[in-house]
XYZ file of C-alpha atoms in Angstrom:
240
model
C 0.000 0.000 0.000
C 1.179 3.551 -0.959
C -0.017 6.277 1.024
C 1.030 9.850 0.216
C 1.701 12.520 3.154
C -1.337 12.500 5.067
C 0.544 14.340 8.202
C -2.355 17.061 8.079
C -4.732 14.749 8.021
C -3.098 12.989 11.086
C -2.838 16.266 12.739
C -6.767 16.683 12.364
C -7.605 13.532 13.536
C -5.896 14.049 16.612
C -7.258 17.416 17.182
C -10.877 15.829 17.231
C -12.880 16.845 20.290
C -13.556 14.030 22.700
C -17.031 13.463 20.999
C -15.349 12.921 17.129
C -14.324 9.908 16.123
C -14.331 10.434 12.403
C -14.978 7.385 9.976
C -12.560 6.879 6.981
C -13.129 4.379 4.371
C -9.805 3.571 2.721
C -9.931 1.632 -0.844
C -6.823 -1.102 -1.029
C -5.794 -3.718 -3.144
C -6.462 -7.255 -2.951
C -4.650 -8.381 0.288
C -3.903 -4.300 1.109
C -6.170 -4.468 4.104
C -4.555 -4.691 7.894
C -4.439 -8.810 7.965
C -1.687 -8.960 5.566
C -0.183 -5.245 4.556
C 2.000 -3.543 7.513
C 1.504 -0.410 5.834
C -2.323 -1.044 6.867
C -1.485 -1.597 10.437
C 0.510 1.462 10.792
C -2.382 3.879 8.895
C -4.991 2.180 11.411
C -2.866 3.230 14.362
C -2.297 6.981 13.229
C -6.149 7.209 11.927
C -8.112 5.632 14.387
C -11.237 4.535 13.065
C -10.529 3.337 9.611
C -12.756 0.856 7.522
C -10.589 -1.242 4.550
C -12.517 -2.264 1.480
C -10.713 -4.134 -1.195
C -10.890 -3.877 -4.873
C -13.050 -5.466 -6.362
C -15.777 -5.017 -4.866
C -19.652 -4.667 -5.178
C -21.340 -1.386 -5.361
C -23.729 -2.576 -2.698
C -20.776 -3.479 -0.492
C -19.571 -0.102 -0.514
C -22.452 1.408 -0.147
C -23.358 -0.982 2.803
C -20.045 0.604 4.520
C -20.404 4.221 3.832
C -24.361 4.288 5.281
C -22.748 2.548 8.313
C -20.064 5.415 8.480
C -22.553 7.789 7.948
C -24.519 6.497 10.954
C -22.142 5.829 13.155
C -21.107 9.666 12.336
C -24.872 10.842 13.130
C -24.863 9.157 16.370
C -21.468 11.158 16.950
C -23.222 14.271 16.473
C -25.877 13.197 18.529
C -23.956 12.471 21.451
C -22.420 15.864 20.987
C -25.592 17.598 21.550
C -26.415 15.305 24.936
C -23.550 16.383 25.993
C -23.887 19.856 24.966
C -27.289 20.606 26.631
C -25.879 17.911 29.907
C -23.111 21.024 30.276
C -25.694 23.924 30.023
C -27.573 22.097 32.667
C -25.097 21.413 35.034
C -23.851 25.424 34.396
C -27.178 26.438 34.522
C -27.805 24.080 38.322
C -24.552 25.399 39.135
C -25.287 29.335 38.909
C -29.010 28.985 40.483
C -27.072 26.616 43.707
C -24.988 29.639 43.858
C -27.314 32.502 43.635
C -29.433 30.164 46.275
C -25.838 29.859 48.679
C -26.701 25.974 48.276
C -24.306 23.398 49.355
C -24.473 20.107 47.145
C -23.002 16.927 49.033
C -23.442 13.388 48.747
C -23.331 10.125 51.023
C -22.612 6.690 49.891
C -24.315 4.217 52.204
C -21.887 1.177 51.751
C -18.765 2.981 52.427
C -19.281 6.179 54.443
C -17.874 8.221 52.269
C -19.015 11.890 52.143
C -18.600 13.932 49.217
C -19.491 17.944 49.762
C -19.034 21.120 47.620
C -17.370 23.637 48.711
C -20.372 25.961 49.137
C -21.534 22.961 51.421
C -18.561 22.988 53.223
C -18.679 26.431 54.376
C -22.310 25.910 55.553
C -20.191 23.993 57.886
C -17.734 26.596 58.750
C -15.369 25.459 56.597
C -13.148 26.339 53.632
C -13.621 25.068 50.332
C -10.583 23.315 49.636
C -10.878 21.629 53.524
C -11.270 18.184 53.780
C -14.570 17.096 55.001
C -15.755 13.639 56.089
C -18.894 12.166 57.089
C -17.282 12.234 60.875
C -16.725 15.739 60.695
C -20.190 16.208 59.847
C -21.671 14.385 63.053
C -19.214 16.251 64.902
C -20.526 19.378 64.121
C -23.867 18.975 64.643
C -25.170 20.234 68.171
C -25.371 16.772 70.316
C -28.712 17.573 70.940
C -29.694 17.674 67.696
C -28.050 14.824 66.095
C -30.090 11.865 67.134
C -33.219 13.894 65.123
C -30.684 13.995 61.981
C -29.551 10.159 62.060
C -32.833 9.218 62.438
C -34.485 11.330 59.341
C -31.708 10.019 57.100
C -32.760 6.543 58.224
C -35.936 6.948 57.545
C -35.452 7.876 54.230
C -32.943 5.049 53.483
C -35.841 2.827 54.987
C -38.872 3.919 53.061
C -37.588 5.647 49.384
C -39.087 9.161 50.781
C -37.506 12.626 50.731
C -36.781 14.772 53.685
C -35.995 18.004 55.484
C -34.707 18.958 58.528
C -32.900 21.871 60.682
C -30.511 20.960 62.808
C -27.887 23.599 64.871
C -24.276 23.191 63.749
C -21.186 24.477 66.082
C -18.735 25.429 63.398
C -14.754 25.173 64.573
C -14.605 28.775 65.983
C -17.614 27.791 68.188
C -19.814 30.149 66.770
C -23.358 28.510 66.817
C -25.810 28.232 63.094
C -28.483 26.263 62.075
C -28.119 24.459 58.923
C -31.370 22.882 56.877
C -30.498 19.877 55.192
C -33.251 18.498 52.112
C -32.022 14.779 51.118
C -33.397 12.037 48.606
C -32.152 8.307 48.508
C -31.037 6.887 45.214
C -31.437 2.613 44.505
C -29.342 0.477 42.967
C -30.686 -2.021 40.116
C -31.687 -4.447 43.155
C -33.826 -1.777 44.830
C -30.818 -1.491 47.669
C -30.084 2.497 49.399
C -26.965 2.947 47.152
C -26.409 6.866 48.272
C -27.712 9.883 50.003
C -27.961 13.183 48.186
C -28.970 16.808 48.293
C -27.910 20.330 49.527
C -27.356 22.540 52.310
C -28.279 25.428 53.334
C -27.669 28.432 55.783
C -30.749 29.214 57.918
C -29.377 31.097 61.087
C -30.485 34.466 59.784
C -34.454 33.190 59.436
C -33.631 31.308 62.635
C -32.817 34.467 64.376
C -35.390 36.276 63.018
C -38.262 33.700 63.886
C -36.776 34.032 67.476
C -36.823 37.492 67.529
C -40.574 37.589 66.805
C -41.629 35.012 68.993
C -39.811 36.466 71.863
C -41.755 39.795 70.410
C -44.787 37.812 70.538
C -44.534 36.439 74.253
C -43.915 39.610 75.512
C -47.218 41.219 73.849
C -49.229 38.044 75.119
C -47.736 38.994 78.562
C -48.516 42.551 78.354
C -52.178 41.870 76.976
C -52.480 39.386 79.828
C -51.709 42.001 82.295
C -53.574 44.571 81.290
C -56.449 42.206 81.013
C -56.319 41.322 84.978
C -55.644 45.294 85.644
C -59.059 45.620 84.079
C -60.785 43.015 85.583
C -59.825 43.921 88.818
C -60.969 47.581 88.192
C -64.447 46.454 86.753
C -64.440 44.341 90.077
C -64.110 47.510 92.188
C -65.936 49.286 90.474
C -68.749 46.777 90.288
C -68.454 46.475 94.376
């Protein structure tokens, strides 16, 4: 086999983006294909995806070959675009997690092993690039409160169904937040829990806010209630 200086064409191929994998139909000689012609070999390994078709051959052969390249080439493309609009989704998740000051992390039931974001992680109290296990979690999580987490997550490993919760978390400077946590199991083929997954987010400021009013609220209940008896006991007088 012959083959004239097809460097640029080499240099294409292997500037393909991950998605390409361009079909070339080559046209040898009897006994030019890879089986018995080194100079086949050595074209396969520069080109990649090469199809040989020796001469002669049948129009319907070739054309058999080139509808299959042409396929395989469409389904190419088509991947391209999955992945295309799988990108603009997982931008598009990222910038509205952001906006949100959401925290993704996951949990893998079998082996305890906690992956967080870095968002997540300084929901924690951490910094991003901190490592961040699944004991570190428990650990920061307000004792009290911790029982009440272990046991939502459970339940949701047990029964397939979401949940929330709001638990206090004592980040390493001591400083005291509350963190609300929305998780969602995912199955393996065999219906087992395979992971735990969901986001995090930063709820002292509502926290301190609903605490604010209710302590707001107490004191006008006590204040109503006081000036109720004041007036009770003066209708009482003057009643006597």
């Amino acid at each position: 086999m012959r083959i004239a200086n097809i460097d640029g064409l080499v240099d294409w191929v292997a500037a393909q983006p991950t998605w390409s994998d361009l079909p070339i139909i080559v046209l040898t000689h009897r006994g030019g294909g890879p089986d018995m012609n080194p100079g086949a070999v050595r074209l396969l390994k520069r080109l990649g995806n090469v199809s040989f078709l020796e001469r002669p051959f049948h129009a319907s052969t070739f054309a058999s070959i080139a509808h299959t390249a042409l396929n395989a080439r469409r389904r190419q493309y088509e991947a391209r675009h999955r992945i295309d609009e799988l990108y603009k989704s997982q931008e598009q998740l990222a910038t509205a997690m952001q906006a949100g000051r959401l925290g993704a992390w996951s949990y893998e039931v079998d082996t305890g092993i906690l992956e967080a974001s870095g968002l997540c992680k300084q929901i924690y109290g951490r910094r991003a690039e901190d490592a961040f296990s699944y004991d570190d979690l428990l650990k920061s999580i307000h004792p009290e409160d911790l029982p009440a987490m272990r046991l939502a997550a459970q339940h949701s490993v047990d029964t397939g169904n979401d949940y929330t919760i709001e638990y206090r978390t004592i980040w390493p400077d001591g400083a005291l937040h509350w963190t609300q946590v929305n998780g969602r199991v995912l199955r393996g083929g065999s219906g087992e829990a395979r992971s735990l997954v969901g986001v995090a987010m930063d709820v002292t400021e509502r926290k301190s806010a609903e605490t604010v009013l209710r302590q707001s609220n107490e004191r006008l209940e006590q204040r109503v209630t006081q000036r109720t008896q004041e007036l009770e006991q003066t209708h009482a007088k003057i009643v006597e």
